CSV table of C-alpha atoms in Angstrom, one decimal:
chain,number,residue,atom,x,y,z
A,3,MET,CA,67.2,22.1,27.7
A,4,THR,CA,63.6,23.1,27.9
A,5,ASP,CA,63.7,26.7,29.0
A,6,LYS,CA,63.0,29.3,26.3
A,7,SER,CA,65.7,31.3,24.5
A,8,ARG,CA,65.6,35.0,24.5
A,9,LEU,CA,65.1,36.1,20.9
A,10,VAL,CA,65.6,39.7,19.8
A,11,VAL,CA,63.8,40.6,16.6
A,12,ILE,CA,65.4,43.8,15.1
A,13,ILE,CA,63.5,46.0,12.7
A,14,GLY,CA,66.4,47.4,10.6
A,15,SER,CA,64.7,50.1,8.5
A,16,VAL,CA,64.0,53.6,9.8
A,17,ARG,CA,62.8,54.9,6.4
A,18,GLU,CA,59.5,56.8,6.2
A,19,GLY,CA,56.8,54.5,5.0
A,20,ARG,CA,58.9,51.4,5.7
A,21,PHE,CA,57.4,47.9,5.4
A,22,GLY,CA,59.7,46.4,8.1
A,23,PRO,CA,57.2,46.5,11.0
A,24,VAL,CA,54.7,44.4,9.0
A,25,VAL,CA,57.3,41.7,8.3
A,26,ALA,CA,58.6,41.8,11.8
A,27,ALA,CA,55.2,41.5,13.4
A,28,TRP,CA,54.5,38.4,11.2
A,29,VAL,CA,57.7,36.7,12.0
A,30,ALA,CA,57.6,37.6,15.7
A,31,ASP,CA,54.1,35.9,15.8
A,32,ARG,CA,55.6,32.8,14.4
A,33,ALA,CA,58.5,32.9,16.8
A,34,ARG,CA,56.0,33.1,19.7
A,35,ALA,CA,54.0,30.3,18.3
A,36,HIS,CA,57.1,28.2,18.0
A,37,GLY,CA,57.2,27.9,21.7
A,38,GLY,CA,61.0,28.0,22.1
A,39,PHE,CA,61.5,31.7,22.5
A,40,ASP,CA,60.7,34.7,24.7
A,41,VAL,CA,60.4,37.3,21.9
A,42,ASP,CA,61.6,41.0,22.2
A,43,VAL,CA,61.1,43.3,19.3
A,44,ILE,CA,63.5,46.2,18.8
A,45,ASP,CA,62.4,48.9,16.3
A,46,LEU,CA,65.5,51.0,15.4
A,47,ALA,CA,63.2,53.9,14.5
A,48,GLY,CA,62.8,54.5,18.2
A,49,VAL,CA,66.5,54.2,19.2
A,50,ASP,CA,69.1,56.9,19.4
A,51,ILE,CA,71.9,55.6,17.1
A,52,PRO,CA,74.4,58.3,16.2
A,53,LEU,CA,76.6,57.7,13.2
A,54,ALA,CA,79.6,59.4,14.8
A,55,LEU,CA,81.5,56.8,17.0
A,56,PRO,CA,83.9,57.2,19.9
A,57,ALA,CA,87.6,57.0,19.1
A,58,ALA,CA,88.1,53.6,20.9
A,59,PRO,CA,86.1,50.7,19.4
A,60,PRO,CA,83.8,48.8,21.7
A,61,LYS,CA,85.9,45.7,21.3
A,62,PHE,CA,88.6,47.3,23.5
A,63,ALA,CA,86.6,49.6,25.6
A,64,GLY,CA,84.3,46.9,27.1
A,65,ASP,CA,81.8,48.1,29.7
A,66,ASP,CA,83.3,51.6,29.7
A,67,TYR,CA,82.3,52.3,26.1
A,68,PRO,CA,80.5,55.7,26.1
A,69,ARG,CA,77.2,54.9,24.5
A,70,PRO,CA,74.4,57.5,24.4
A,71,GLU,CA,71.9,57.4,27.2
A,72,GLY,CA,69.2,56.6,24.7
A,73,MET,CA,71.0,53.5,23.6
A,74,LYS,CA,71.5,51.9,27.0
A,75,ASP,CA,68.2,50.0,27.0
A,76,VAL,CA,69.0,48.5,23.6
A,77,THR,CA,72.5,47.6,24.7
A,78,ARG,CA,71.1,45.7,27.7
A,79,ARG,CA,68.5,43.9,25.6
A,80,LEU,CA,71.2,42.8,23.0
A,81,ALA,CA,73.5,41.6,25.8
A,82,GLU,CA,70.7,39.5,27.4
A,83,ALA,CA,69.7,38.0,24.0
A,84,ASP,CA,70.4,34.3,23.2
A,85,ALA,CA,69.6,34.8,19.5
A,86,PHE,CA,68.9,37.5,16.9
A,87,LEU,CA,66.4,37.7,14.0
A,88,ILE,CA,67.2,40.7,11.8
A,89,VAL,CA,64.5,42.0,9.5
A,90,THR,CA,66.1,44.0,6.7
A,91,PRO,CA,65.2,45.6,3.4
A,92,GLU,CA,67.7,46.0,0.6
A,93,TYR,CA,68.9,49.5,-0.1
A,94,ASN,CA,71.3,49.9,-3.1
A,95,HIS,CA,72.4,46.3,-3.0
A,96,SER,CA,73.0,46.3,0.8
A,97,TYR,CA,71.4,46.9,4.2
A,98,PRO,CA,70.3,50.1,5.9
A,99,ALA,CA,72.8,52.5,7.6
A,100,SER,CA,70.7,52.2,10.8
A,101,LEU,CA,71.6,48.5,11.1
A,102,LYS,CA,75.3,49.1,10.5
A,103,ALA,CA,75.3,51.9,13.1
A,104,LEU,CA,73.6,49.6,15.7
A,105,ILE,CA,76.1,46.8,15.0
A,106,ASP,CA,79.1,49.1,15.1
A,107,TRP,CA,78.1,50.5,18.5
A,108,HIS,CA,78.4,47.0,20.0
A,109,PHE,CA,80.7,44.1,20.0
A,110,THR,CA,80.5,41.4,22.7
A,111,GLN,CA,76.7,41.6,22.6
A,112,TRP,CA,76.8,39.6,19.3
A,113,THR,CA,79.6,37.2,20.3
A,114,ALA,CA,78.9,33.4,20.2
A,115,LYS,CA,75.2,34.0,19.5
A,116,PRO,CA,73.2,32.9,16.4
A,117,ALA,CA,71.7,35.4,14.0
A,118,ALA,CA,69.0,34.7,11.4
A,119,PHE,CA,67.7,36.9,8.7
A,120,VAL,CA,64.3,37.9,7.2
A,121,SER,CA,64.7,40.1,4.2
A,122,TYR,CA,62.4,41.9,1.7
A,123,GLY,CA,63.0,43.9,-1.4
A,124,GLY,CA,62.6,43.9,-5.2
A,125,ALA,CA,63.5,41.0,-7.4
A,126,ALA,CA,66.3,39.8,-5.1
A,127,GLY,CA,64.1,39.8,-2.0
A,128,GLY,CA,66.8,41.5,0.0
A,129,ARG,CA,69.3,38.7,-0.4
A,130,HIS,CA,72.2,41.1,-1.1
A,131,ALA,CA,71.6,42.8,2.2
A,132,VAL,CA,71.7,39.5,4.0
A,133,LEU,CA,75.0,38.5,2.3
A,134,HIS,CA,76.6,41.7,3.6
A,135,LEU,CA,75.1,41.2,7.1
A,136,GLU,CA,76.5,37.7,7.2
A,137,ASN,CA,80.0,39.0,6.6
A,138,VAL,CA,79.8,41.7,9.2
A,139,LEU,CA,78.3,39.5,11.9
A,140,THR,CA,80.8,36.7,11.3
A,141,GLU,CA,83.5,39.3,12.0
A,142,LEU,CA,81.9,39.9,15.4
A,143,HIS,CA,81.9,36.1,16.2
A,144,ALA,CA,78.2,35.6,15.7
A,145,VAL,CA,76.9,32.4,14.1
A,146,THR,CA,74.8,33.1,11.1
A,147,ILE,CA,71.9,30.8,10.2
A,148,ARG,CA,71.9,29.4,6.7
A,149,ASP,CA,68.2,29.1,6.1
A,150,GLY,CA,66.6,32.5,6.0
A,151,LEU,CA,63.4,34.1,4.7
A,152,ALA,CA,63.4,36.3,1.7
A,153,PHE,CA,60.4,38.1,0.2
A,154,PRO,CA,60.9,39.3,-3.4
A,155,ASN,CA,58.6,42.0,-4.7
A,156,TYR,CA,57.0,42.3,-1.3
A,157,PHE,CA,54.8,45.1,-2.4
A,158,ASN,CA,52.8,42.6,-4.5
A,159,ALA,CA,53.4,39.6,-2.3
A,160,TRP,CA,51.7,40.5,1.0
A,161,GLN,CA,48.1,41.1,2.0
A,162,ASP,CA,46.6,41.9,5.4
A,163,GLY,CA,49.9,41.6,7.2
A,164,ALA,CA,50.9,38.2,5.8
A,165,PRO,CA,52.7,36.8,2.8
A,166,LEU,CA,50.6,35.4,0.0
A,167,ASP,CA,53.0,32.5,-0.5
A,168,ALA,CA,51.7,29.5,1.4
A,169,ALA,CA,55.2,28.1,1.7
A,170,ALA,CA,56.4,31.0,3.8
A,171,ASP,CA,55.1,29.4,7.1
A,172,GLY,CA,57.2,26.3,6.3
A,173,TYR,CA,60.3,28.3,5.7
A,174,ALA,CA,59.8,30.3,8.9
A,175,LYS,CA,59.4,27.0,10.8
A,176,THR,CA,62.8,25.8,9.4
A,177,LEU,CA,64.5,29.0,10.3
A,178,LEU,CA,63.1,29.1,13.8
A,179,GLU,CA,64.0,25.4,14.4
A,180,GLN,CA,67.6,26.1,13.4
A,181,LEU,CA,67.8,29.3,15.4
A,182,SER,CA,66.4,27.6,18.5
A,183,TRP,CA,68.9,24.8,18.2
A,184,TRP,CA,71.8,27.1,17.9
A,185,ALA,CA,70.5,29.4,20.6
A,186,GLN,CA,70.3,26.6,23.1
A,187,ALA,CA,73.6,25.0,22.1
A,188,LEU,CA,75.5,28.3,22.3
A,189,ARG,CA,74.0,29.3,25.6
A,190,VAL,CA,75.2,26.0,27.1
A,191,ALA,CA,78.7,26.7,25.6
A,192,ARG,CA,78.9,30.3,26.8
A,193,ASN,CA,77.9,29.2,30.3
A,194,ALA,CA,80.4,26.4,30.3
A,195,ALA,CA,83.4,28.4,29.3
A,196,PRO,CA,84.3,31.9,28.1
A,197,TYR,CA,84.3,32.2,24.3
A,198,PRO,CA,88.0,32.4,23.1
A,199,GLY,CA,89.1,35.3,21.1
A,200,GLY,CA,85.9,37.3,21.1
A,201,ALA,CA,87.3,40.4,22.8
């Protein structure tokens, strides 16, 4: 396959003064340069994501799930995606509530699609957040990518919108190559036959 995969980059933090947009801009630029993706960046700070959920889960409600009007555009973009790249900080050994709310409002949008992670934080570089996200997205039948990017002590490790570690570009390339492979393979599979057991 030579056509590009639709990649949604999700900025998971909505905290005041967050660093997520800086990380997301850097990795989105690398995804565009890779050449295998049409890149769409979703910033959760601009999305209506209530914490209160309807009684019936989206797994069973399907297209009739009563999402807020302000979420419909995001739902469409998630549904159209071939792959996800989630940019997350680590809050209290896990990931932000904004990300969990976005995930919980959806179900089939994640199914049989690959998800990769770019994290940042203190000494652990956000890795605890990624471990939790891997568990959650696996439950939703997504395929999580092993090789991610983590930026420990990001507050000292970035300058002028880019990481100081020269190896970061190489790690990003590996992540994007794996993500592109899975995105194309799973798109072929989804088009060939419905995914079993995802709904």
